[in-house]
Coordinates of C-alpha atoms in Angstrom, one line a residue:
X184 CA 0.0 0.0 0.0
X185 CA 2.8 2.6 0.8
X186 CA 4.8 1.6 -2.5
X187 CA 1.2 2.2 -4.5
X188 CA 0.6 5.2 -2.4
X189 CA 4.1 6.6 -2.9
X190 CA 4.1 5.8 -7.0
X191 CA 1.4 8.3 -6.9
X192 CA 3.6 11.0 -6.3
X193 CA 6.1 9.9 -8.2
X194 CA 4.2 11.9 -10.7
X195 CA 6.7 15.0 -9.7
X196 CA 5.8 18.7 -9.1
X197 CA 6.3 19.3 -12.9
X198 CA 3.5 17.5 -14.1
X199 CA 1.4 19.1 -11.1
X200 CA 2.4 22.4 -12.4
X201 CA 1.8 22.1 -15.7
X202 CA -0.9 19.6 -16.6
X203 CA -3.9 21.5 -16.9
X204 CA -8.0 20.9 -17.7
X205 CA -9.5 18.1 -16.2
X206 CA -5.9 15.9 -16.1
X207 CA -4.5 19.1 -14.2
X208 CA -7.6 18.7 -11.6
X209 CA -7.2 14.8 -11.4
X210 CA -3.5 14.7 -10.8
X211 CA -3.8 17.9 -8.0
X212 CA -6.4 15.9 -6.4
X213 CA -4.1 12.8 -6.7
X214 CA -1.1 13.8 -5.1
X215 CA -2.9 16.0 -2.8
X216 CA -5.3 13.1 -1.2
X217 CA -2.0 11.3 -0.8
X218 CA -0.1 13.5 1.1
X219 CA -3.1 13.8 3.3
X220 CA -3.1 10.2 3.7
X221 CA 0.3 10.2 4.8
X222 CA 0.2 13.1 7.1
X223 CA -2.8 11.2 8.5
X224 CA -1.0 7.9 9.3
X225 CA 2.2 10.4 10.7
X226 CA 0.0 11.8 13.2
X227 CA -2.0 9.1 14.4
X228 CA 0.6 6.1 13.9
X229 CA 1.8 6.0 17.6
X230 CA -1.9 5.7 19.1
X231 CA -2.3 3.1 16.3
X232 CA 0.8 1.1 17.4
X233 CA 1.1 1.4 21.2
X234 CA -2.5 1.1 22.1
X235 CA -4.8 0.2 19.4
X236 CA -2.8 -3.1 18.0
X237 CA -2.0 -4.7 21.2
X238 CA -5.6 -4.5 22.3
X239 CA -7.2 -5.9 19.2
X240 CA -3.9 -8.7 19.5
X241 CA -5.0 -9.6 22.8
X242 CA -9.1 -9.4 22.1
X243 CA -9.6 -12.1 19.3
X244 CA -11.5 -14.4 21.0
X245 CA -13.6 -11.2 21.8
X246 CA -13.7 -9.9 18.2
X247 CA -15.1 -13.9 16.9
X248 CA -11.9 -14.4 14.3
X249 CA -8.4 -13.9 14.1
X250 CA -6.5 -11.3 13.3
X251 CA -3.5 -11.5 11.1
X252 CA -1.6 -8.9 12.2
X253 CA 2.5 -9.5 12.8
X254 CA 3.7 -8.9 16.3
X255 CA 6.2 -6.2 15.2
X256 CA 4.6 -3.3 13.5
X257 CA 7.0 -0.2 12.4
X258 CA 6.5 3.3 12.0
X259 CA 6.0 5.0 8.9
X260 CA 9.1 7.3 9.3
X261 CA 11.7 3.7 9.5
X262 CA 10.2 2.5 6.2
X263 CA 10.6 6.1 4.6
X264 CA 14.1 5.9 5.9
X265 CA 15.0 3.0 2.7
X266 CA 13.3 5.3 0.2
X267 CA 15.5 8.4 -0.1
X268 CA 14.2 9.4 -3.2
X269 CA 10.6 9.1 -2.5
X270 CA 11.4 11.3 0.8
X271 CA 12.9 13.7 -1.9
X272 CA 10.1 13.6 -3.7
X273 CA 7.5 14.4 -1.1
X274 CA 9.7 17.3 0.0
X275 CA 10.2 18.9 -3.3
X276 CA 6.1 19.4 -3.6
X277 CA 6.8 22.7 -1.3
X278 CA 7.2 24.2 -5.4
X279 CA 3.9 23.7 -6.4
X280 CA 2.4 26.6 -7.5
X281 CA -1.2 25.6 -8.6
X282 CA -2.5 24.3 -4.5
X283 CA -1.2 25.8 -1.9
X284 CA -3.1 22.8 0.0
X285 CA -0.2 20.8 -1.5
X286 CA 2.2 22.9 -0.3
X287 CA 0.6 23.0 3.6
X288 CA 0.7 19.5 3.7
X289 CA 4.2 18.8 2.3
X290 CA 5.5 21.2 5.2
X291 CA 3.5 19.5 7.7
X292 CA 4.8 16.2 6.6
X293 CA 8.5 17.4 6.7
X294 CA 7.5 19.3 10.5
X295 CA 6.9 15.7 11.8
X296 CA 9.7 13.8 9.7
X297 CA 12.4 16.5 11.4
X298 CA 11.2 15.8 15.4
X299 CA 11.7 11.8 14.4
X300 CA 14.3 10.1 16.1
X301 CA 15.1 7.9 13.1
X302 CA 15.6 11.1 10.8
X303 CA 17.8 13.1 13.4
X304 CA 19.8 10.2 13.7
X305 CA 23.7 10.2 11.9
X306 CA 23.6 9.6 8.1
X307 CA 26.0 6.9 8.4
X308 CA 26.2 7.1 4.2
X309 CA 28.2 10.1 4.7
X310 CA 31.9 9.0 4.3
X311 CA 34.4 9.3 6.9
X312 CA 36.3 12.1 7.5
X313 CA 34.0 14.4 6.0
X314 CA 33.6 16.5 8.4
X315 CA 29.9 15.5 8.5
X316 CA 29.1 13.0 10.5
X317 CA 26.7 15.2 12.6
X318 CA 24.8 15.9 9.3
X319 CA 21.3 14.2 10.2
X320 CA 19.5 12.2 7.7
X321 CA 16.7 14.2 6.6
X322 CA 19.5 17.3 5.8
X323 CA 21.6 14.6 3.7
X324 CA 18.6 13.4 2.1
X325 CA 18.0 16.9 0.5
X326 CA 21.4 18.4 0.3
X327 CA 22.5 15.7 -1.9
X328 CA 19.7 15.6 -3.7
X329 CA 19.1 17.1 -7.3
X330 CA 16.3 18.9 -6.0
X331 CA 17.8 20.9 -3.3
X332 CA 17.9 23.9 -5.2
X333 CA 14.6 23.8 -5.9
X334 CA 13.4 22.9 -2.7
X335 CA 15.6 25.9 -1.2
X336 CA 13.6 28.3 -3.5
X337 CA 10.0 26.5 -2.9
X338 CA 10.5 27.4 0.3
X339 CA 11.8 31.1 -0.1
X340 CA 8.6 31.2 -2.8
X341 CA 5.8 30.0 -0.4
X342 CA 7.4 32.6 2.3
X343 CA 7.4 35.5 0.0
X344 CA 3.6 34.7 -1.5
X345 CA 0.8 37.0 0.2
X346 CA -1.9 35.3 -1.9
X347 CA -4.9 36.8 -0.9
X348 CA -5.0 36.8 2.7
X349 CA -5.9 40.2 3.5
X350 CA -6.1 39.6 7.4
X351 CA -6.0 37.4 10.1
X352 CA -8.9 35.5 12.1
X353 CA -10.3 37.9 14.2
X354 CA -11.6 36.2 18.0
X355 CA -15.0 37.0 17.5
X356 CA -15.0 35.5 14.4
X357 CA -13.9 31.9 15.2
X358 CA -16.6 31.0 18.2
X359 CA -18.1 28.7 15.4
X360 CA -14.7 26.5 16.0
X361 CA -14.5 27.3 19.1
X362 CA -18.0 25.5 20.1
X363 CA -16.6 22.0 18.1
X364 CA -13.1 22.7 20.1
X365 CA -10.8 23.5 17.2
X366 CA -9.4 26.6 19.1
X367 CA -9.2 27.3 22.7
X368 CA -7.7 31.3 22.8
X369 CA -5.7 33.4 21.2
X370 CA -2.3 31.2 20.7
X371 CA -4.2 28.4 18.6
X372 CA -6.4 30.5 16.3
X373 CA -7.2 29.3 12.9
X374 CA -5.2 30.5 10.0
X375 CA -7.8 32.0 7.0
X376 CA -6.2 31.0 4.0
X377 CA -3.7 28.1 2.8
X378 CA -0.8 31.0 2.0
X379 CA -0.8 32.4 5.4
X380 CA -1.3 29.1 6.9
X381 CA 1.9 27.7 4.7
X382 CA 4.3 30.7 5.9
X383 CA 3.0 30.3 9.9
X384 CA 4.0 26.6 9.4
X385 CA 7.4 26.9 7.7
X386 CA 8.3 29.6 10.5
X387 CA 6.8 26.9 12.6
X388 CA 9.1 24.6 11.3
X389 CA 12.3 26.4 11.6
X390 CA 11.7 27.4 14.9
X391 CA 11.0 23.9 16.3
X392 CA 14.2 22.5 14.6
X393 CA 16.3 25.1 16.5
X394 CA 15.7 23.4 19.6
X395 CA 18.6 23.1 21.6
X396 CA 17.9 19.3 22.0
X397 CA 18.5 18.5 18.7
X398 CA 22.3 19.0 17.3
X399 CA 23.2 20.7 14.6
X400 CA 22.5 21.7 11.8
X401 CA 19.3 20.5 11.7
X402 CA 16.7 21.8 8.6
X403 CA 16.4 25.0 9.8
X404 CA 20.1 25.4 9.3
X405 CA 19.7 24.3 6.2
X406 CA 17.0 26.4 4.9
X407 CA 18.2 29.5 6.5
X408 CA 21.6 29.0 4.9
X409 CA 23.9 28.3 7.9
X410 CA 27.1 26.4 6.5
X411 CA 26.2 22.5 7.0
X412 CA 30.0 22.0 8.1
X413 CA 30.8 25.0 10.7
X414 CA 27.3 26.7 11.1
X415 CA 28.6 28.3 14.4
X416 CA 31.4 30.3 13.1
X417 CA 30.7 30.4 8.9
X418 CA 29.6 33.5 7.8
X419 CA 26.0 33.8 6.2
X420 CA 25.7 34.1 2.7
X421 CA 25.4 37.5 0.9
X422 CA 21.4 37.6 -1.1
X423 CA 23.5 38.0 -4.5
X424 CA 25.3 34.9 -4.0
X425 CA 22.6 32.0 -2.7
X426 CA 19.1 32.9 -1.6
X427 CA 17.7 31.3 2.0
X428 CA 14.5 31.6 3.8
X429 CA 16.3 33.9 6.6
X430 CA 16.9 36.8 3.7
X431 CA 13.2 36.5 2.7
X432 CA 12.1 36.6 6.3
X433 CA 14.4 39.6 7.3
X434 CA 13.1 41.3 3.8
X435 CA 9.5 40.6 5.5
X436 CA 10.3 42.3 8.6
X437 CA 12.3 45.5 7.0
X438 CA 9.1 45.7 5.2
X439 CA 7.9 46.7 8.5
X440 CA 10.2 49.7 8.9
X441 CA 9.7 51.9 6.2
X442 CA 8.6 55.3 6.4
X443 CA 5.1 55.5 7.6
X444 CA 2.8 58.9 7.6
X445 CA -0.1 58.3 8.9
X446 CA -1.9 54.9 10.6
X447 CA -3.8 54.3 7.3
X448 CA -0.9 53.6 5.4
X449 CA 0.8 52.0 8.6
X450 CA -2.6 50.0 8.9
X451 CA -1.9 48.0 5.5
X452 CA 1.9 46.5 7.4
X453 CA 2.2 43.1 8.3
X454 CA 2.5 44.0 12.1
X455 CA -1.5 44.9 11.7
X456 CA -2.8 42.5 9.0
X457 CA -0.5 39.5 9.9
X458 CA 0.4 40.1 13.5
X459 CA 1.0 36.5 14.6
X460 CA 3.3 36.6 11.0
X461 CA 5.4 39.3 12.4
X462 CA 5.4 37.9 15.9
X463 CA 7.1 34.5 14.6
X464 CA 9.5 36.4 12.5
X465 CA 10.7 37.8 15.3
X466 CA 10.6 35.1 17.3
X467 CA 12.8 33.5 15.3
X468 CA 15.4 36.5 14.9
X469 CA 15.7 36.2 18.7
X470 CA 16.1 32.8 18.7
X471 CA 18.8 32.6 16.5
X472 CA 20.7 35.7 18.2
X473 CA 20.3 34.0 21.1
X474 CA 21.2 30.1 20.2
X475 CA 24.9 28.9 21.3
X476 CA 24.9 27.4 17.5
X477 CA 23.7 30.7 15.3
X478 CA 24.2 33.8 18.0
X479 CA 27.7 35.1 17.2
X480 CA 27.1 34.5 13.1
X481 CA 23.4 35.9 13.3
X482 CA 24.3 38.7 15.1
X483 CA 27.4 39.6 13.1
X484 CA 25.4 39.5 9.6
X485 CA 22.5 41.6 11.1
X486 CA 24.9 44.2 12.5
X487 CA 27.2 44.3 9.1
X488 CA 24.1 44.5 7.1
X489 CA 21.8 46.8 8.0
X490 CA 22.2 47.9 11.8
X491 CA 18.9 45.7 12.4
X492 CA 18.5 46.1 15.6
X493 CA 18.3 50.3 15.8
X494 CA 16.9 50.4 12.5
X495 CA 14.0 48.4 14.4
X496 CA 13.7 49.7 17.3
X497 CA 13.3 53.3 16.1
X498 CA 11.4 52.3 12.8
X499 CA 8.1 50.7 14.9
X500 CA 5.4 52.7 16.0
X501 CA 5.3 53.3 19.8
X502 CA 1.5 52.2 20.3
X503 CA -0.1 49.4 19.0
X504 CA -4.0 51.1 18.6
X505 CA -5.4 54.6 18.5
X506 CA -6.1 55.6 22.1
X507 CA -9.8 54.6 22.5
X508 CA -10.9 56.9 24.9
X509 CA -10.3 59.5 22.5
X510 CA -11.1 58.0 19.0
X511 CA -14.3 56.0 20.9
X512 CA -16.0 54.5 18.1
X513 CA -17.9 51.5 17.1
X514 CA -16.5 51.5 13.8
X515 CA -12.9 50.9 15.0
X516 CA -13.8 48.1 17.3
X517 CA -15.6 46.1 14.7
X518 CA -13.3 46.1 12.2
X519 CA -11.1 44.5 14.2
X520 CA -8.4 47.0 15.3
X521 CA -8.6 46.3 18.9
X522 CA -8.5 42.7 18.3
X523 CA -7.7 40.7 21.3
X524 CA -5.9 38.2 18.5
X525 CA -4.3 41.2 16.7
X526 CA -3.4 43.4 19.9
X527 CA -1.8 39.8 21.5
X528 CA 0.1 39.0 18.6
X529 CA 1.6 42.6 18.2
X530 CA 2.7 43.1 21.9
X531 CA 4.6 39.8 21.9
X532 CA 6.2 40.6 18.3
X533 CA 7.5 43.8 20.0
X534 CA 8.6 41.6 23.0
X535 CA 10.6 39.3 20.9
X536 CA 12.6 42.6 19.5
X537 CA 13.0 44.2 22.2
X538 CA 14.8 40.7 24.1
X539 CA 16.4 41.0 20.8
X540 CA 17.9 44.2 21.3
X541 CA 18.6 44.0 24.6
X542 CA 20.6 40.7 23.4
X543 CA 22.7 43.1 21.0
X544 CA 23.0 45.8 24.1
X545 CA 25.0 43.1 25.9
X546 CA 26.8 41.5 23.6
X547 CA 27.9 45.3 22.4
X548 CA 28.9 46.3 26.0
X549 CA 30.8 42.7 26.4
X550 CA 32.8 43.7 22.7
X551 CA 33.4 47.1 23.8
X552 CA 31.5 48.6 21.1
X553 CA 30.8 51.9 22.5
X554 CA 29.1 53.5 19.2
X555 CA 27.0 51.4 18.0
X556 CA 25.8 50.6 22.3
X557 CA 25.4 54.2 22.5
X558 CA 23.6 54.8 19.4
X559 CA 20.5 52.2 20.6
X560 CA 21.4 53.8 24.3
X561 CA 21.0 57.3 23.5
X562 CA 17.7 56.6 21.4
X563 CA 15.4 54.4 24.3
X564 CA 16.4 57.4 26.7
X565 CA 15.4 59.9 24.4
X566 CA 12.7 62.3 24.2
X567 CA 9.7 60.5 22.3
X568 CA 8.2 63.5 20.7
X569 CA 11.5 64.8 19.2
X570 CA 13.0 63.1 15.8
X571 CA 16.3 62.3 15.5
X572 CA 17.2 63.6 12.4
X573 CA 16.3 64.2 8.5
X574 CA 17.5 60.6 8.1
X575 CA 15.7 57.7 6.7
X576 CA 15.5 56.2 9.9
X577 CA 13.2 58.7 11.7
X578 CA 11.5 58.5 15.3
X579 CA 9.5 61.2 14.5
X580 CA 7.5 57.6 13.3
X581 CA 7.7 56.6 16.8
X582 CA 5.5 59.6 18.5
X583 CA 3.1 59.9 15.8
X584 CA 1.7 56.4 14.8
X585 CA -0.5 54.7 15.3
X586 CA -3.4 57.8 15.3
X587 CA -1.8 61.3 16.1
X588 CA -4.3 62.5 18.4
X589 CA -3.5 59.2 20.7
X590 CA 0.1 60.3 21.7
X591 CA -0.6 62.7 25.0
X592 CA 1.7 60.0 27.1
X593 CA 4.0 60.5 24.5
X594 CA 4.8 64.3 25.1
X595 CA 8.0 64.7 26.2
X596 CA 8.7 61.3 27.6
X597 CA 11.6 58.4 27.2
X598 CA 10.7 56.4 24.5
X599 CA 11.8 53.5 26.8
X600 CA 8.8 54.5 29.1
X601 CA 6.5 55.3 26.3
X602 CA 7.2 51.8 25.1
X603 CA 5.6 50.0 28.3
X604 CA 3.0 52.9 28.6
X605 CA 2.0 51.7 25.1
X606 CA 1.3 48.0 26.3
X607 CA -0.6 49.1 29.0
X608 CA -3.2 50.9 26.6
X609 CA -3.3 48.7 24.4
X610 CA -4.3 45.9 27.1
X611 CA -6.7 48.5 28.0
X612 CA -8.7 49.0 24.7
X613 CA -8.4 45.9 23.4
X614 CA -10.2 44.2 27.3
X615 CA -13.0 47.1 26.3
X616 CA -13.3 45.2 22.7
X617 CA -12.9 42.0 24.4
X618 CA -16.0 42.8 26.4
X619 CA -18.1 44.1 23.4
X620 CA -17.4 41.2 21.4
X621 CA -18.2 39.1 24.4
X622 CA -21.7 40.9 24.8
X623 CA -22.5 40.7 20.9
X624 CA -21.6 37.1 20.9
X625 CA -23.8 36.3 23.7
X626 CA -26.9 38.6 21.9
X627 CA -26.2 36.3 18.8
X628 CA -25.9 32.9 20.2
X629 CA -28.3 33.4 23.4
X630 CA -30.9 35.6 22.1
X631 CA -34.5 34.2 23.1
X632 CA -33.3 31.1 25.0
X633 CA -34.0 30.4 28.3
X634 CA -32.4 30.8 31.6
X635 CA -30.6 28.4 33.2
X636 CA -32.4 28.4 36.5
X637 CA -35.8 27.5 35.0
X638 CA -34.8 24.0 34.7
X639 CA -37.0 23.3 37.7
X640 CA -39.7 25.3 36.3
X641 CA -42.3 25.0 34.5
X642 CA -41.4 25.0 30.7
X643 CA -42.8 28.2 29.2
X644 CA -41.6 29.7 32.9
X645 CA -38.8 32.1 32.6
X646 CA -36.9 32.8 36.2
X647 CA -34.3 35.7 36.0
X648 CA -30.8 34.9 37.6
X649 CA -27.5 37.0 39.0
X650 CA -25.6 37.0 35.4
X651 CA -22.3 36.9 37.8
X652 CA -23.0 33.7 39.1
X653 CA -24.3 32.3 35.9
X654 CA -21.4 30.0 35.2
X655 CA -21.6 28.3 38.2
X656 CA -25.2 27.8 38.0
X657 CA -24.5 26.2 34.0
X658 CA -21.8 23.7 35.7
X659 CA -24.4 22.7 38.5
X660 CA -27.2 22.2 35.8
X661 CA -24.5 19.8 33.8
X662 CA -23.1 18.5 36.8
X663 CA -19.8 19.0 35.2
X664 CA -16.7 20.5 37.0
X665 CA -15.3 23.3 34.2
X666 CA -11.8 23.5 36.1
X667 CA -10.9 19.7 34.9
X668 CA -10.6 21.1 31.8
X669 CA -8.0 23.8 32.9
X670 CA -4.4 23.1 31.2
X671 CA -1.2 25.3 30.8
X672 CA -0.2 26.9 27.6
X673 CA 3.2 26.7 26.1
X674 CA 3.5 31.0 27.6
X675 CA 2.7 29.4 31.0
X676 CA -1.2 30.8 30.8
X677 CA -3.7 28.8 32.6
X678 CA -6.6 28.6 29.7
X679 CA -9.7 26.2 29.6
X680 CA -9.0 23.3 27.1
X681 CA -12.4 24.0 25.3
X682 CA -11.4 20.5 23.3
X683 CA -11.6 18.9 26.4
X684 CA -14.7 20.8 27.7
X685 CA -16.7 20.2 24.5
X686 CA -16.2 16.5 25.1
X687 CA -16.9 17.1 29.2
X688 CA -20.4 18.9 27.9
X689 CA -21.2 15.9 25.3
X690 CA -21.0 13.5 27.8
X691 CA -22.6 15.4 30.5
X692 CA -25.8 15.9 27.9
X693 CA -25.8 12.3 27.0
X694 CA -25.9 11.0 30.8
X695 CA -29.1 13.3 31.3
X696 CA -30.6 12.0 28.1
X697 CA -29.7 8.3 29.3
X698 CA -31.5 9.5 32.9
X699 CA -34.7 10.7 30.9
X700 CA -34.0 14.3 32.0
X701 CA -34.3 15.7 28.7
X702 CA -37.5 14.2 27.6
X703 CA -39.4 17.8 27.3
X704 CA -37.8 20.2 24.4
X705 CA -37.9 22.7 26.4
X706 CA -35.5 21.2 28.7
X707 CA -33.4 20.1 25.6
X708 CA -33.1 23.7 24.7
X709 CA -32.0 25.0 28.3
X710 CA -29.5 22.4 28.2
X711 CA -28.3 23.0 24.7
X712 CA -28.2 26.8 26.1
X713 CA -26.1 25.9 29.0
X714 CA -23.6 24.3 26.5
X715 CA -23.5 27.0 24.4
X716 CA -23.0 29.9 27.3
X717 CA -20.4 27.8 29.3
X718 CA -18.4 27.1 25.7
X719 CA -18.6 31.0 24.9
X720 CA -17.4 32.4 28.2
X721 CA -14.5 30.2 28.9
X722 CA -13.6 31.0 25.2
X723 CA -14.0 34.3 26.2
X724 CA -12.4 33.8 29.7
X725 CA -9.3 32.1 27.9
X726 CA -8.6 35.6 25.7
X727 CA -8.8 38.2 28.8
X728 CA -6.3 35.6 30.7
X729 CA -3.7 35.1 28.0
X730 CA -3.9 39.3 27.3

């Protein structure tokens, strides 16, 4: 089955590309079906082989006839490992340019192949002596390849591609997945569209294959162009001489520090439209300034470059949103400026650069590098509301943006203070939007259903209740205890698993249909109520705790 499964693809990205009508449509559906199948069996293979097989091996005289299964099953990673080319092959689909479904799912396939044990391991093919031996097996199996050029450039091309993804999911906007459990808060929001889903997940990617805990140079090396022999002292390539996925992610984030106006044409930058974009790009700068492996080469390119770090710093508006006690309208807050997704996504892409300066700070002082450590010294002490100069690099960008008539705690302060003034307001506007959406939500999905209390009443009864102590009376009514459901994020927030909670709820309405409690449809509809109103507010609940 995998040999029939993987002679599908052996079709090759070419003929995806290029085979239109309905041949184009057969072969796209084709390959794409079967990259899904094999992302399937990646992510479900363990359950499969530690707890599913031995059960039905131990349960035949249960089950009425035998099953033939062999006592030694094997994941589907170890019998890729014997198929170089076909690993190739799956890879190289990140250049399609007619699905970008394709594309998602080659990344995600590659995501789980680099955490594998068996593709970490040594490539012992490499020859000895080499200089190589660390080299792991997935790196070799595309570096040697013929398609590593390619695959390079599929990679910088699915990074660089906006496609039509004019925003991001916006939280009130996503309660529809977050009643069947697909999203819990604001870290796990659902991307819109395929393109902006594909660049989240090849950040993704590179970020998790950074890890300390696995060695060097892993794939992220690899497709940010860190030298496969010496990546910890080997400088970075120059753009004009080889293209990598770290130029075209830097290129993303300069794109963020031109010269900006006014908010409107601020309002169309990737730190507003893509916030969680920018706040992995970031991410990953500081990660790589401050990994033992990449920090002293990272950090030297940046700095020889383009002065990143200042250029930054001074280049990115001070606040995040227009001050909304003085620009109080509806019309802001729904169209999604104050954003508990957006607002979250923007304070922790300026956390990342501001780690990432204070990184460079350090390492300046430790190298004695007294100009360029005054130069980012001198500008956080400075007086926000003054510019430094006719230069391209202007802070006059810093006071003004976004919305003029929001900067009054700007007047005459230190940007470094104006900085953290600016988090605080924008926590503040964006709980007042949190709140409104929270209200509208429960309007929507509440309106004309009854209360909670008249479960005990008669069915066209309506008792009124203390809204404060609503959630409490929803848990009695279900006889379900919300705070099992309570987990810790990968920021150390504690956020209501609504997966786990939907589940909690299902079972909870089953065992009262099972007791005959729900016979009368008006007592179905109080319960389905109850569902709905505890799923919305500890979706709700999740947002304000993680802001």
């Amino acid at each position: 089955l995998l040999d029939t499964l993987l002679h599908v693809l052996n079709v090759g990205v070419d003929a995806l590309n290029t085979s239109t009508g309905d041949l184009g449509s057969y072969i796209r559906s084709s390959v794409l079906c079967t990259l899904r199948i094999l992302l399937r069996i990646l992510r479900i293979q363990d359950v499969l082989l530690h707890s599913i097989v031995p059960i039905l091996l131990e349960s035949t005289d249960v089950l009425g006839f035998p099953l033939n299964l062999p006592r030694s099953l094997t994941t589907l990673e170890q019998l890729l490992l014997s198929r170089r080319k076909s690993v190739v092959q799956i890879v190289s689909y990140i250049s399609c340019v007619v699905s970008p479904d394709v594309c998602l799912a080659t990344v995600k396939i590659l995501h789980i192949l680099s955490d594998s044990p068996v593709f970490n391991g040594v490539d012992d093919n490499l020859p000895r002596g080499s200089g190589m031996l660390t080299l792991n097996r997935l790196v070799s199996f595309i570096d040697n390849s013929d398609e590593s050029l390619r695959i390079m450039h599929g990679f910088i091309s699915c990074l660089e591609a906006d496609g039509n993804d004019v925003t991001e999911s916006l939280s009130d906007t996503l309660i529809g997945e977050a009643a069947r459990g697909f999203t819990s808060g604001l870290d796990d929001q659902m991307s819109t569209t395929p393109s902006l889903s594909i660049r989240l997940s090849i950040v993704d990617l590179l970020l998790a294959n950074l890890s300390q805990s696995k060695p060097a140079p892993t794939i992220a090396h690899y497709l940010l162009g860190f030298s496969l022999t010496k990546p910890a002292s080997e400088d970075l390539p120059d753009p004009s001489q080889r293209a990598t996925c770290l130029h075209t992610i830097l290129d993303l984030l300069r794109k963020e520090s031109g010269a900006f106006d006014d908010f409107a044409s601020y309002s169309s930058s990737m730190l507003i439209q893509r916030p969680r974009l920018a706040e992995r790009c970031q991410h990953l700068v500081y990660h790589l300034c401050s990994d033992p492996v990449t920090s002293e080469v990272t950090m030297r390119y940046l700095r020889a470059r383009e002065n990143y770090f200042y250029t930054q710093m001074s280049t990115t508006p001070a606040t995040i949103v227009p001050d909304l006690q003085q620009n109080d309208s509806d019309e802001l807050v729904t169209a999604g400026l104050y954003s508990p997704v957006k607002v979250y996504a923007q304070m922790h892409a300026r956390a990342w650069l501001w780690r990432s300066t204070a990184l460079e700070l350090h390492t300046l002082v430790l190298q004695d590098s007294r100009s360029r450590a005054k130069l980012i010294a001198e500008w956080l002490v400075g007086d926000a509301s003054q510019q430094v100069g006719d230069s391209a690099v202007n802070s006059d960008v810093f006071s003004v943006l976004p919305g003029k008539s929001a900067q009054g705690f700007l007047d005459s302060r230190m940007r470094l203070l104006a900085l953290f003034d600016s988090l605080r307001q924008a926590y503040r506007d964006s709980s007042i939007a949190l709140q409104r959406q929270h209200q509208e939500t429960e309007q929507e999905y509440l309106a004309n259903q009854a209360d909670p209390l008249s479960m005990d009443a008669d069915d066209g009864a309506i008792v009124s209740y203390d809204q404060t102590n609503s959630d409490y009376l929803d848990s009695d009514i279900l006889d379900v205890d919300v705070n099992s459901c309570v987990v810790v994020n990968e920021r150390g927030c504690a956020v209501y698993d609504l997966h786990a909670l939907v589940a909690l709820l299902g079972q909870a309405e089953r065992a009262l249909e099972v007791n005959g409690q729900l016979s009368a449809s008006a007592t179905r509809q109080r319960v389905h109520a109850t569902i709905r109103r505890l799923v919305i507010r500890c979706f709700f609940a999740n947002q304000e705790r993680e802001l």
